[in-house]
CSV table of C-alpha atoms in Angstrom, one decimal:
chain,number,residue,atom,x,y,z
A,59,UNK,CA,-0.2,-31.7,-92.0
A,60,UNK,CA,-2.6,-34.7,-92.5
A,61,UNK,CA,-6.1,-34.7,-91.0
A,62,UNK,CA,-6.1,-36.2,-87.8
A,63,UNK,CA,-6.8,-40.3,-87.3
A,64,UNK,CA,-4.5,-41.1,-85.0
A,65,UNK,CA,-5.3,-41.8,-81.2
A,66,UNK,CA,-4.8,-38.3,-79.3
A,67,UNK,CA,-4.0,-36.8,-75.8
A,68,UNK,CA,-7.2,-35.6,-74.2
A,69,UNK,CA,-5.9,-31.8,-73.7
A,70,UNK,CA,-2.9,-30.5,-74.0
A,71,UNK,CA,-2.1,-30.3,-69.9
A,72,UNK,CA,-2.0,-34.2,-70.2
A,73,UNK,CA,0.5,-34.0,-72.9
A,74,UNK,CA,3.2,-31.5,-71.0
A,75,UNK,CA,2.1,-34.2,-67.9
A,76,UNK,CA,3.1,-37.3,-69.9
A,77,UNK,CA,6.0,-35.4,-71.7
A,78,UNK,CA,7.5,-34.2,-68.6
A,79,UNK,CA,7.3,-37.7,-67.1
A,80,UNK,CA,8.8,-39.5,-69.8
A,81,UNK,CA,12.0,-36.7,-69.2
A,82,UNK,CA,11.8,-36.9,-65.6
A,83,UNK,CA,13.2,-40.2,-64.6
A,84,UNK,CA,16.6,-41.2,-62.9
A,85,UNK,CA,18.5,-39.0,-65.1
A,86,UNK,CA,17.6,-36.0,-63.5
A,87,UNK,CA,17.7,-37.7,-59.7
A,88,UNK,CA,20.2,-39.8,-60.1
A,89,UNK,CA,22.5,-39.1,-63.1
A,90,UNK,CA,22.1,-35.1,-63.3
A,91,UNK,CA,22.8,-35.1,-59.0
A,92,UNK,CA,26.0,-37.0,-60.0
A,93,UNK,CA,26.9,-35.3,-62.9
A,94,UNK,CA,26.6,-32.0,-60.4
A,95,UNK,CA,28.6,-33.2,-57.8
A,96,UNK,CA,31.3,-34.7,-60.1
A,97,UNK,CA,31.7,-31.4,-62.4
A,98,UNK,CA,32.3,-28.4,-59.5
A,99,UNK,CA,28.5,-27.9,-59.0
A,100,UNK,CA,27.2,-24.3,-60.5
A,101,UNK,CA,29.4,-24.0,-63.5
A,102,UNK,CA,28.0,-27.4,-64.5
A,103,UNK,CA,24.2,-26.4,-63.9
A,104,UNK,CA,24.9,-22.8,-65.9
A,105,UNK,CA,26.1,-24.5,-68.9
A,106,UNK,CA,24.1,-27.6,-69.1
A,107,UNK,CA,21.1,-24.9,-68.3
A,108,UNK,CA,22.1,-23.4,-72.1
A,109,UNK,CA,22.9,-26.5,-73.7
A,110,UNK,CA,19.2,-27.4,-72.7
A,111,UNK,CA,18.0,-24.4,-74.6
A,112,UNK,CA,20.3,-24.4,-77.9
A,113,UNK,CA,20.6,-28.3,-78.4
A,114,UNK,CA,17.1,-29.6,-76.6
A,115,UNK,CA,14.5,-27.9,-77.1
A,116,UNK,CA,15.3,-27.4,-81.3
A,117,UNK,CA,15.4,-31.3,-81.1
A,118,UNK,CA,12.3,-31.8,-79.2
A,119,UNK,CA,10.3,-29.4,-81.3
A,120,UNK,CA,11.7,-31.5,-84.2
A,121,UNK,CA,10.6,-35.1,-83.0
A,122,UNK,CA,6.9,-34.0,-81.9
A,123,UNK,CA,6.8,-32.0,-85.6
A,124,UNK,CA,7.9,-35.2,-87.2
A,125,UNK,CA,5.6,-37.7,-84.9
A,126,UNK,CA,1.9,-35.1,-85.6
A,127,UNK,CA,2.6,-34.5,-89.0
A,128,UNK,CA,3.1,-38.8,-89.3
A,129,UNK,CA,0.6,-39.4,-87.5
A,130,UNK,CA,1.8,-42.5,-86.8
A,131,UNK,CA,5.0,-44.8,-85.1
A,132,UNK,CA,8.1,-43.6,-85.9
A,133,UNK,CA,9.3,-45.8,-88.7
A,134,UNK,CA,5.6,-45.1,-90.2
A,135,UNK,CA,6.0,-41.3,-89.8
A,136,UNK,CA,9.5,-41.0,-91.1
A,137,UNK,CA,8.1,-43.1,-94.4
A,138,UNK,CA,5.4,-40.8,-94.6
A,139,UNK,CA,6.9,-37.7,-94.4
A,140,UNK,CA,10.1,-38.9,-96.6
A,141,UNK,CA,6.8,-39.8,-99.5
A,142,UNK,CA,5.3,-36.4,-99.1
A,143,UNK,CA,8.8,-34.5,-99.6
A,144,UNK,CA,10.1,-37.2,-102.1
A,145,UNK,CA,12.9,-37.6,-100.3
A,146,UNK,CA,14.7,-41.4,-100.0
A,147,UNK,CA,12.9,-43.3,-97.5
A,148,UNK,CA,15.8,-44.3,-95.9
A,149,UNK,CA,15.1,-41.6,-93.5
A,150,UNK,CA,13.2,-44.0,-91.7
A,151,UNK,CA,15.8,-45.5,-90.4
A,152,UNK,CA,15.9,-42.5,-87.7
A,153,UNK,CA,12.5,-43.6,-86.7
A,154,UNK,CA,13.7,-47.7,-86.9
A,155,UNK,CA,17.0,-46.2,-84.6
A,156,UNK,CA,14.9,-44.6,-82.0
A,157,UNK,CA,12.7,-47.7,-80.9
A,158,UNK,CA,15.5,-49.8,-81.4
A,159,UNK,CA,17.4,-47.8,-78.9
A,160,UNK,CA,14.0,-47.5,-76.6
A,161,UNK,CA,14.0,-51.2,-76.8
A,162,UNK,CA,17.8,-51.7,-75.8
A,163,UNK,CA,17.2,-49.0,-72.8
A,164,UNK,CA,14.6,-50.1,-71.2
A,165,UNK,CA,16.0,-53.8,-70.9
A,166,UNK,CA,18.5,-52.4,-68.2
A,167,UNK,CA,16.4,-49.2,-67.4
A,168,UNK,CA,14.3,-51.7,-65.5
A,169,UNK,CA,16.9,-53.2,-63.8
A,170,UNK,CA,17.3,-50.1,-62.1
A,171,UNK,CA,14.1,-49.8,-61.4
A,172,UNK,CA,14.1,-52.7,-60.2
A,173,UNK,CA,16.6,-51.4,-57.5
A,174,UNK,CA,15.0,-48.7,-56.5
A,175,UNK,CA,11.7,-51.1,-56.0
A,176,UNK,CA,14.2,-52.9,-53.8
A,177,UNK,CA,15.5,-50.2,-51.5
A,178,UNK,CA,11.6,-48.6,-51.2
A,179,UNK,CA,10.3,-52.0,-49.8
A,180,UNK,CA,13.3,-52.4,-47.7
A,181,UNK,CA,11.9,-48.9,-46.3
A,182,UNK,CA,8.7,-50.1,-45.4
A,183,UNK,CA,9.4,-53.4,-43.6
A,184,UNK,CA,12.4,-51.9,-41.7
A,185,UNK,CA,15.0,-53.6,-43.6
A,186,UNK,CA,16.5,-50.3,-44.0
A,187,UNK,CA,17.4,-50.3,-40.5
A,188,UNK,CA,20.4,-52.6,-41.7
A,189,UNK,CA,22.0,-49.6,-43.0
A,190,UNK,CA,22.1,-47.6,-39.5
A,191,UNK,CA,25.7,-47.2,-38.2
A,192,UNK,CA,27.0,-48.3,-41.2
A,193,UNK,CA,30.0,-46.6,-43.5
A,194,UNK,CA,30.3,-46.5,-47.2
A,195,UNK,CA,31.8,-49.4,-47.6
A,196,UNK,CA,29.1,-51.5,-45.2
A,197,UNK,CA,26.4,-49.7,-47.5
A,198,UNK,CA,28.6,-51.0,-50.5
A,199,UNK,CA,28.8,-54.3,-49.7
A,200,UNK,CA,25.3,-54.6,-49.2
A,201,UNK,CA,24.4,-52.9,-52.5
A,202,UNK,CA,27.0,-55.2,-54.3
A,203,UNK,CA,25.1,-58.4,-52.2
A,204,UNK,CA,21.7,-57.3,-54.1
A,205,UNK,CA,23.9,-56.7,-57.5
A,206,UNK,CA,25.4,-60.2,-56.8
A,207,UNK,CA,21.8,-62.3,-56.4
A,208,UNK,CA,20.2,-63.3,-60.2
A,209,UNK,CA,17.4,-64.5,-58.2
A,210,UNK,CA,17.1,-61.4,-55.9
A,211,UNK,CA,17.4,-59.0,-59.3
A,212,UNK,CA,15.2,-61.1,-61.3
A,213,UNK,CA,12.3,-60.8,-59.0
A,214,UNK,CA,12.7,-56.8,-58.5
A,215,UNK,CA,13.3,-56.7,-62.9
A,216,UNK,CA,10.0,-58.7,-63.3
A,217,UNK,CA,8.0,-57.0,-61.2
A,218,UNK,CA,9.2,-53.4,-62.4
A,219,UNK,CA,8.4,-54.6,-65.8
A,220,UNK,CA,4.9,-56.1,-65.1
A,221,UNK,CA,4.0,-52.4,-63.3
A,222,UNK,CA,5.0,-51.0,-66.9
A,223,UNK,CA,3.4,-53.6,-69.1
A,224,UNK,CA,0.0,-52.7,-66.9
A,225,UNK,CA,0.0,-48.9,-67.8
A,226,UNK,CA,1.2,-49.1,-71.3
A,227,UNK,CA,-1.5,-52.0,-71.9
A,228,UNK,CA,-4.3,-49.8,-70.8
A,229,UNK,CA,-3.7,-47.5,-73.9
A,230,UNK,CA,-3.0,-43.8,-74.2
A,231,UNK,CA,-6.2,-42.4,-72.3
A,232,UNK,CA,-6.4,-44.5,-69.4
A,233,UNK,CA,-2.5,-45.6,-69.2
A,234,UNK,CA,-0.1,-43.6,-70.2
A,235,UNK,CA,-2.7,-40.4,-69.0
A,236,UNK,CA,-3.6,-41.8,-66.2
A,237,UNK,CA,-0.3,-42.6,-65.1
A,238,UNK,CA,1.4,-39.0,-65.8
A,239,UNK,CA,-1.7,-37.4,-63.9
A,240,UNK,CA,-1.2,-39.7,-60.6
A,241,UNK,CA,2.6,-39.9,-60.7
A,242,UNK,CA,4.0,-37.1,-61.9
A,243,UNK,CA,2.2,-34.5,-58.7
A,244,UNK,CA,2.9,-37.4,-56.5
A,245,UNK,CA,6.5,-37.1,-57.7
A,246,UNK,CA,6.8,-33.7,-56.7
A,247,UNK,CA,5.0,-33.4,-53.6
A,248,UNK,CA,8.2,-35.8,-52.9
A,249,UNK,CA,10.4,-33.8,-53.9
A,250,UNK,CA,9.6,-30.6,-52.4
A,251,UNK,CA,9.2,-32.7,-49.2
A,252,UNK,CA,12.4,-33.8,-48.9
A,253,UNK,CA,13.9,-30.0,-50.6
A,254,UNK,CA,12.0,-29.4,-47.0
A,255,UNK,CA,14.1,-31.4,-45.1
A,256,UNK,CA,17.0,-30.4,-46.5
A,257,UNK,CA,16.4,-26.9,-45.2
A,258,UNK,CA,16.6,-28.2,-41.9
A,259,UNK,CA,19.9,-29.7,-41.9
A,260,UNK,CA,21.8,-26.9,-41.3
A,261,UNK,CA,23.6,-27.2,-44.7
A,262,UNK,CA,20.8,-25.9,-47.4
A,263,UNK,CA,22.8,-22.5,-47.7
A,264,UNK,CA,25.6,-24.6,-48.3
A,265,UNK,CA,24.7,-26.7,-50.6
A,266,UNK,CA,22.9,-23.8,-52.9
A,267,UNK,CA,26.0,-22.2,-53.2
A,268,UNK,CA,27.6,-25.0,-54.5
A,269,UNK,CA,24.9,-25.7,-57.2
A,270,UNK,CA,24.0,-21.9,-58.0
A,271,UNK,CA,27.3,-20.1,-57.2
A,272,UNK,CA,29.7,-21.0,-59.8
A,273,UNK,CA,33.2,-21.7,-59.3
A,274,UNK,CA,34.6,-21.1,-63.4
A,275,UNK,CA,37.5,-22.2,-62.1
A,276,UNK,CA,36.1,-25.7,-62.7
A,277,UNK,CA,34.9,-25.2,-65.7
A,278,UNK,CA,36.6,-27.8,-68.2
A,279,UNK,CA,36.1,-29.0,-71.7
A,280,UNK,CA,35.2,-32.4,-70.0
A,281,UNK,CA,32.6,-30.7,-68.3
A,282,UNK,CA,30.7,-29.0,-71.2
A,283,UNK,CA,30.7,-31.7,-73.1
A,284,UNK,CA,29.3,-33.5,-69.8
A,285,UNK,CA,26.4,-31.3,-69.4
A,286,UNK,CA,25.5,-31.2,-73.3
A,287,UNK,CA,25.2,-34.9,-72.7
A,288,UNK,CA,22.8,-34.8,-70.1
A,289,UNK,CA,20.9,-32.1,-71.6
A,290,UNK,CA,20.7,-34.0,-74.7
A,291,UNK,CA,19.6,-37.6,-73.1
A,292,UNK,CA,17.3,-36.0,-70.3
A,293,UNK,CA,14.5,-34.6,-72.3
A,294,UNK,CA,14.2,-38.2,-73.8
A,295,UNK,CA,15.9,-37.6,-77.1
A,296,UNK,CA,16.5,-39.9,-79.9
A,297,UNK,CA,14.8,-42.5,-78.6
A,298,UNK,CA,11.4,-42.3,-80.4
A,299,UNK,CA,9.4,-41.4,-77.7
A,300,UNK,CA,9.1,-37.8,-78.5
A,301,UNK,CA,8.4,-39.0,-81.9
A,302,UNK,CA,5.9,-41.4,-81.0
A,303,UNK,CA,4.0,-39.0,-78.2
A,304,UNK,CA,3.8,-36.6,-81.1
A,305,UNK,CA,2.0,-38.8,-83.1
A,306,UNK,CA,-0.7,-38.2,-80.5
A,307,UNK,CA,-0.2,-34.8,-80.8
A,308,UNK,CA,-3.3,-32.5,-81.9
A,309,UNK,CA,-3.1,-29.5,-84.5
A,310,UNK,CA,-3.3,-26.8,-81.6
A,311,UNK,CA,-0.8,-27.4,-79.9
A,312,UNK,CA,2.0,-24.7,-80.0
A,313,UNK,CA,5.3,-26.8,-80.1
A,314,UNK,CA,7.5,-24.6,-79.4
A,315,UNK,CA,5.2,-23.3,-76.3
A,316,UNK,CA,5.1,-26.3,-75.3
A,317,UNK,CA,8.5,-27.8,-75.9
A,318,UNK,CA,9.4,-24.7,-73.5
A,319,UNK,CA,7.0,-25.5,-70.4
A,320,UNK,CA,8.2,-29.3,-70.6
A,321,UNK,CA,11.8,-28.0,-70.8
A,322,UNK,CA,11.5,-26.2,-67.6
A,323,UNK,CA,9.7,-28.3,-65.7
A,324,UNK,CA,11.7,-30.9,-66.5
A,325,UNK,CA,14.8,-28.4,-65.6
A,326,UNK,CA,13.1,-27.2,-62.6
A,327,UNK,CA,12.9,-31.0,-61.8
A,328,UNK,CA,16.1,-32.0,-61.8
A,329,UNK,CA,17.2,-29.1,-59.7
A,330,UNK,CA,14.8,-29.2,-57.3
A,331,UNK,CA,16.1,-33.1,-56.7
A,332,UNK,CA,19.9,-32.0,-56.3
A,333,UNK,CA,18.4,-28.7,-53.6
A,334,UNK,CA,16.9,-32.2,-52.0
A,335,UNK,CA,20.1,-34.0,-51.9
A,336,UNK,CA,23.3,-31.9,-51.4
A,337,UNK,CA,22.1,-30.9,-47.9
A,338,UNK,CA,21.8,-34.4,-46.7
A,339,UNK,CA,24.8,-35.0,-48.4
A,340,UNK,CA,26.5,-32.3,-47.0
A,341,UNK,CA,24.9,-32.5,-43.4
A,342,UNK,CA,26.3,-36.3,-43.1
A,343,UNK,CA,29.9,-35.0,-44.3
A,344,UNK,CA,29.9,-36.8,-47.4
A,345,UNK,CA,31.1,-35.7,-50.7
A,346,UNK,CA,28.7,-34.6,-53.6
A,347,UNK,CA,31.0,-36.4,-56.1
A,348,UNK,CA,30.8,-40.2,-55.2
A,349,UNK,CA,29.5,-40.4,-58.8
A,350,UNK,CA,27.0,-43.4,-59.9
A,351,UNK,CA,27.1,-44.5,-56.4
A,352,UNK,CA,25.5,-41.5,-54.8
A,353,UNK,CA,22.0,-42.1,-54.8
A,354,UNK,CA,22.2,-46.2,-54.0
A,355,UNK,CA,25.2,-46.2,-51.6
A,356,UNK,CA,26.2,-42.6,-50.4
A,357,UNK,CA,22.4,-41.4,-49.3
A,358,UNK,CA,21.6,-44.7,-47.9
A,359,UNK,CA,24.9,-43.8,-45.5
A,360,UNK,CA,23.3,-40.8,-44.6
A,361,UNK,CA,19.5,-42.1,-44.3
A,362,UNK,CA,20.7,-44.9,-41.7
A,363,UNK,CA,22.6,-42.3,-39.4
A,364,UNK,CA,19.7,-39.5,-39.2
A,365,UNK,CA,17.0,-39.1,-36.9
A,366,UNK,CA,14.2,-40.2,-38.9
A,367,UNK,CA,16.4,-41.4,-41.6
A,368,UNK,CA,13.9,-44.8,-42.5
A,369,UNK,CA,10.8,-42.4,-43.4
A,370,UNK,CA,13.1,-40.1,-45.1
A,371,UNK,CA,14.7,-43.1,-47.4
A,372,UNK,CA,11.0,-44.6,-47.6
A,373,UNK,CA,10.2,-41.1,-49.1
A,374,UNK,CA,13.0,-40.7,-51.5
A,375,UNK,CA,13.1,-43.9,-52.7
A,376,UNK,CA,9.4,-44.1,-53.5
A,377,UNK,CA,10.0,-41.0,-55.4
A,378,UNK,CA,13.4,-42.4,-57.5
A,379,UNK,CA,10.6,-45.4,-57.9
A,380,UNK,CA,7.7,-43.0,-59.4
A,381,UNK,CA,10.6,-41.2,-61.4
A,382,UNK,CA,11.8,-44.5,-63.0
A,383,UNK,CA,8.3,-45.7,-63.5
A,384,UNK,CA,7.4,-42.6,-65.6
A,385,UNK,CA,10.2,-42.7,-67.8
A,386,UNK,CA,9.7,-46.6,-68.9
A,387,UNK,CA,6.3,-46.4,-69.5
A,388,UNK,CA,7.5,-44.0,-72.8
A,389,UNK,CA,10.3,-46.2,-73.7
A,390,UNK,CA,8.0,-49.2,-74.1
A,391,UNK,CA,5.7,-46.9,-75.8
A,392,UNK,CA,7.6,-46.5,-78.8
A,393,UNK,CA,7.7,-50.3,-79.3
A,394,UNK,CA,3.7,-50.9,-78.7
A,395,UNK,CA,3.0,-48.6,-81.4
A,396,UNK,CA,5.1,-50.0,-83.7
A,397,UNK,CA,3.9,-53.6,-83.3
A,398,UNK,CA,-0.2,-52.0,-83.0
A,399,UNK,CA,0.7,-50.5,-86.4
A,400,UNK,CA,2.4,-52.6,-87.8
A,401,UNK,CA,1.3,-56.5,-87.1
A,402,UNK,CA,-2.3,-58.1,-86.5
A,403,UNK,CA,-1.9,-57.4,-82.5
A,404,UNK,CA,-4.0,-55.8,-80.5
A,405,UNK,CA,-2.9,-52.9,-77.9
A,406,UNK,CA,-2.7,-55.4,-75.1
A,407,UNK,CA,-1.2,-58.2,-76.8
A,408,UNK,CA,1.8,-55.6,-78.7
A,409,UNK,CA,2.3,-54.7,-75.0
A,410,UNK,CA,2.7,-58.1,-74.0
A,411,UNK,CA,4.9,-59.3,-76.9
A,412,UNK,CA,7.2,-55.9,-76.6
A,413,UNK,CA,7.1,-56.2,-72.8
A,414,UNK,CA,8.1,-59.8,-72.7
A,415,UNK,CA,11.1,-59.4,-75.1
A,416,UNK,CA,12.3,-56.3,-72.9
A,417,UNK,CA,11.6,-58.4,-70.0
A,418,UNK,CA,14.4,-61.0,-71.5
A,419,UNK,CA,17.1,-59.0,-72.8
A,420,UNK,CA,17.2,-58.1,-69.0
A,421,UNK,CA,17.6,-61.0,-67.5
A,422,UNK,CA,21.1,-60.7,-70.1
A,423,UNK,CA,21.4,-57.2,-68.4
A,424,UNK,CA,21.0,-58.0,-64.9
A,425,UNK,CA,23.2,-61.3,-65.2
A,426,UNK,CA,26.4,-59.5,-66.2
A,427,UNK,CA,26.8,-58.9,-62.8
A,428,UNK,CA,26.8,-62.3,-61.3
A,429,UNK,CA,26.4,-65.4,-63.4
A,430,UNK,CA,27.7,-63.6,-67.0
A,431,UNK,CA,30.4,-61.1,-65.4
A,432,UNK,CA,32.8,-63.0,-67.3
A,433,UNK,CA,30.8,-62.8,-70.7
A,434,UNK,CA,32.2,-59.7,-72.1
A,435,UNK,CA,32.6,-57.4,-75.5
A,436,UNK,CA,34.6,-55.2,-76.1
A,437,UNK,CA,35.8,-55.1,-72.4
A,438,UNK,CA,32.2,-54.2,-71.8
A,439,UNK,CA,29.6,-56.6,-69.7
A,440,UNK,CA,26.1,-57.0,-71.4
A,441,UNK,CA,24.9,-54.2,-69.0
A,442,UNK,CA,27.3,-51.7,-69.7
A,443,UNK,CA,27.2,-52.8,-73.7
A,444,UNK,CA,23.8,-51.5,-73.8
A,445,UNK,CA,24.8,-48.6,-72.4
A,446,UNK,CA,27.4,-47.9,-74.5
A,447,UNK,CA,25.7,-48.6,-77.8
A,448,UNK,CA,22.4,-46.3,-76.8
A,449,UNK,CA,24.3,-43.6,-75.0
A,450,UNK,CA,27.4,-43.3,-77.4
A,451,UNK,CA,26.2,-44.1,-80.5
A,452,UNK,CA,21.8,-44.5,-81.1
A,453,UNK,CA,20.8,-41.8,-79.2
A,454,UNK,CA,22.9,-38.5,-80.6
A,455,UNK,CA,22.2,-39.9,-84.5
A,456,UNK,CA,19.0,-40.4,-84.4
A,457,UNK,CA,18.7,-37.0,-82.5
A,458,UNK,CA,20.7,-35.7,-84.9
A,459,UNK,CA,19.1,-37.0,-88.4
A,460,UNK,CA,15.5,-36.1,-86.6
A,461,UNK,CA,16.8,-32.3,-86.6
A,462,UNK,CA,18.4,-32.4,-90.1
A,463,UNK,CA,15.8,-33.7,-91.5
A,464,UNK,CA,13.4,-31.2,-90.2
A,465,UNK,CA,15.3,-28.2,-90.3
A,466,UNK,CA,16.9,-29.2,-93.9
A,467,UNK,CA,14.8,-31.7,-95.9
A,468,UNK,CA,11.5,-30.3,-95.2
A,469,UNK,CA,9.7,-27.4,-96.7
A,470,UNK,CA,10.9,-24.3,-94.6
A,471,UNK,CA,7.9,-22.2,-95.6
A,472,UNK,CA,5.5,-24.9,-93.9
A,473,UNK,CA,7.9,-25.6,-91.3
A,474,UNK,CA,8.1,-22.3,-90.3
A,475,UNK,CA,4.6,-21.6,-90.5
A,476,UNK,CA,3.7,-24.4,-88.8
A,477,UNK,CA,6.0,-23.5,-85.6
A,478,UNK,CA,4.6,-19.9,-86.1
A,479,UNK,CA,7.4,-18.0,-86.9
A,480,UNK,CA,8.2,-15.0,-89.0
A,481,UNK,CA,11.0,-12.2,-88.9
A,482,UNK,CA,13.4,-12.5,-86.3
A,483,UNK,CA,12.2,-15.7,-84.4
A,484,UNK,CA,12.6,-17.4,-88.2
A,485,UNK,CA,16.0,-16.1,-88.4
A,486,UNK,CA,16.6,-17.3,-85.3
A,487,UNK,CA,15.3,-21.0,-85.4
A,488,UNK,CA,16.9,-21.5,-88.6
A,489,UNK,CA,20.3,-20.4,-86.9
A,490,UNK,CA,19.6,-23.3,-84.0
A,491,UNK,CA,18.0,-25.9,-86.0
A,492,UNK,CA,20.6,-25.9,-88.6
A,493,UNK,CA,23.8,-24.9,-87.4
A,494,UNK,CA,23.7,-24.6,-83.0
A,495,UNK,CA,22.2,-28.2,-82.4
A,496,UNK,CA,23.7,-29.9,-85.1
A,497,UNK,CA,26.9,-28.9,-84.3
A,498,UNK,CA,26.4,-29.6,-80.3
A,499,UNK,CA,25.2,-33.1,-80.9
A,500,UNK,CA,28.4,-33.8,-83.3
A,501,UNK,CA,30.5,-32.4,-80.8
A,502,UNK,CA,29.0,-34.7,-78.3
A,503,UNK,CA,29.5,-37.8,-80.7
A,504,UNK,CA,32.4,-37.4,-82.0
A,505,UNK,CA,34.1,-36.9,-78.0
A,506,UNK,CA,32.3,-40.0,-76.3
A,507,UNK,CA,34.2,-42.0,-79.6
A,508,UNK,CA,38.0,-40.8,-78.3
């Protein structure tokens, strides 16, 4: 590895903090709850618990590897690293891939934020009272009234941008740090507030047999490939944040170690947020698989016909808000260090020109629902067009050439001995690296193209 020049973590606690916030975000509150309820509940959780292990964590170890050895942005590393092996430096199109696909993300990622902003003010000024007494569909058309107002979604996009503009800005000590020590305890004291709750309802037994009691019955192909997805996209892959946090990434650091503790808190995260939800959902008779629409239309139901349901929604929806915040703050990352590295521009000024350019392919975002529903490609809105092209097609290649090129193109010896291997634990990374994850993410590829 090269000596050290790069910007670095202050210890290595801050690292797993700021790792595990960039995973934990509304894919393991809202999407993985969804996913669970949708997919039969344990069976899901059981196999998307291994695909984490076999396809994840071998991935993860590969971006950070890539990111401290490069000791630099993603393109930059990649370019480095392709120089040092003589290999073609068109391997840094993996790292050009996974900011472009950070970029795209976070234009509508915010927009969701920008949601959740919404529902957690409506919370504190008792706007959330508007939801008591009211069915699904009352709840629905109220969500679809927000989804419906440019102004309204504007306002709530802007302002969840500008919140991660101001941490990113403030550089990797006193932002993104900073950030990932406040947030990420604050997110779950949350959590294991409302798991609290939940075992008041009447309905927690219930609701941990359905995630941790599997039902094989309901296994199905559609739902392993469903839970290799999420494993996959959870921990943040492909998207060049691992690859740029790595860059930041001191020599003794154990990746592997490491890659493990994030892994499982991540894991432990996004069950601890369905063992918060399933009760309510179950004490208020609703079903676990009402899909996307659980967290913004289904739990709002039950919130506005509980005793106490406003502080409970105030609670969870401040947490879905601290979740979403984490996770963008490491997408825009990606693009700052690029530009810092890259162009003339300061830290602040790469965060405002990055920021500002997220901020606008938004606006295209958020419009598809409202004043550009009719502008479509493909069949697909500008919303769900983002989607699509990260989710489907940017994020499981640039996974995927980050893992081949680690576990094929560069030295094994050093590799190895880098990740502290020898004997059987070799044997045994070799066997994931090259074949297992590979092979998973292909899988996953090839069956979101049919």
């Amino acid at each position: 590895m090269s000596k050290l020049s790069h910007a670095q973590w202050s210890s290595k606690m801050t690292f797993i903090l700021a790792a595990t916030g960039s995973a934990v975000g509304l894919g393991n509150i809202w999407r993985f709850s969804y996913l669970v309820g949708e997919n039969g509940g344990a069976a899901f959780v059981l196999v998307y618990l291994a695909c984490v292990a076999l396809v994840g964590l071998p991935i993860l170890v590969a971006e950070w590897m890539i990111g401290r050895r490069g000791q630099a942005n993603p393109i930059n590393s990649m370019l480095k690293l392709s120089k040092d092996n003589k290999l073609s430096p068109l391997w840094s199109l993996v790292g050009a891939s996974g900011i472009l696909a950070a970029f795209l993300i976070l234009s509508f990622y915010s927009v969701i934020g920008g949601w959740s902003l919404n529902y957690t003010l409506s919370s504190v000024t008792g706007a959330a009272s508007g939801f008591s007494g009211l069915d699904a569909e009352g709840v629905g058309a109220i969500f679809s009234g927000l989804l419906g107002s440019p102004g309204t979604l504007t306002l709530w996009h802007t302002l969840f941008m500008v919140l991660v503009i101001l941490i990113v800005g403030r550089g990797v000590t006193k932002g993104l740090e900073s950030a990932a020590k406040t947030m990420m305890p604050a997110l779950v004291i949350l959590m294991l507030v409302l798991a609290g709750y939940g075992m008041t309802t009447g309905h927690f037994g219930e609701a941990m047999a359905f995630m941790f009691s599997p039902d094989w019955s309901a296994l199905t192909g559609g739902t392993v490939l469903a839970a290799m997805g999420q494993a996959f996209f959870t921990l943040s892959l492909g998207m060049g944040i691992m690859l740029a946090y790595g860059s930041y990434l001191g020599e003794d650091v154990n990746l592997i170690g490491t890659a493990r503790t994030v892994i499982l808190l991540d894991t432990g995260i996004a069950l601890l947020a369905g063992i918060a939800i399933f009760p309510i959902v179950f004490a208020n008779g609703l079903s676990p698989g009402e899909g996307p629409g659980l967290i913004f239309v289904t739990l709002p139901v039950a919130f506005g016909n509980m005793t106490g349901g406003a502080l409970l929604g105030l609670a969870f929806f401040l947490l879905l808000t601290f979740a979403a915040l984490t996770s963008a703050i490491s997408l825009l990352e990606p693009t700052v260090e690029m530009l810092e590295e890259r162009t003339a521009l300061s830290r602040v000024s790469a965060t405002l020109v990055g920021g500002i350019a997220i901020w606008a392919l938004g606006l295209a975002a958020l419009m598809s629902f409202n004043v550009w529903d009719d502008v479509l490609f493909f069949g697909l809105n500008i919303f769900d067009l983002l989607d699509t092209i990260t989710a489907k097609f940017m994020l499981p290649l640039t996974g995927l050439g980050a893992i081949l090129f680690v576990a094929w193109r560069l030295d094994r010896q050093s590799v190895t001995q880098e990740l502290g291997l020898s004997g059987g634990t070799e044997t045994l990374w070799l066997l994931v690296a090259r074949f297992v994850a590979p092979i998973g993410v292909i899988v996953v590829f090839v069956n979101s193209l049919l």
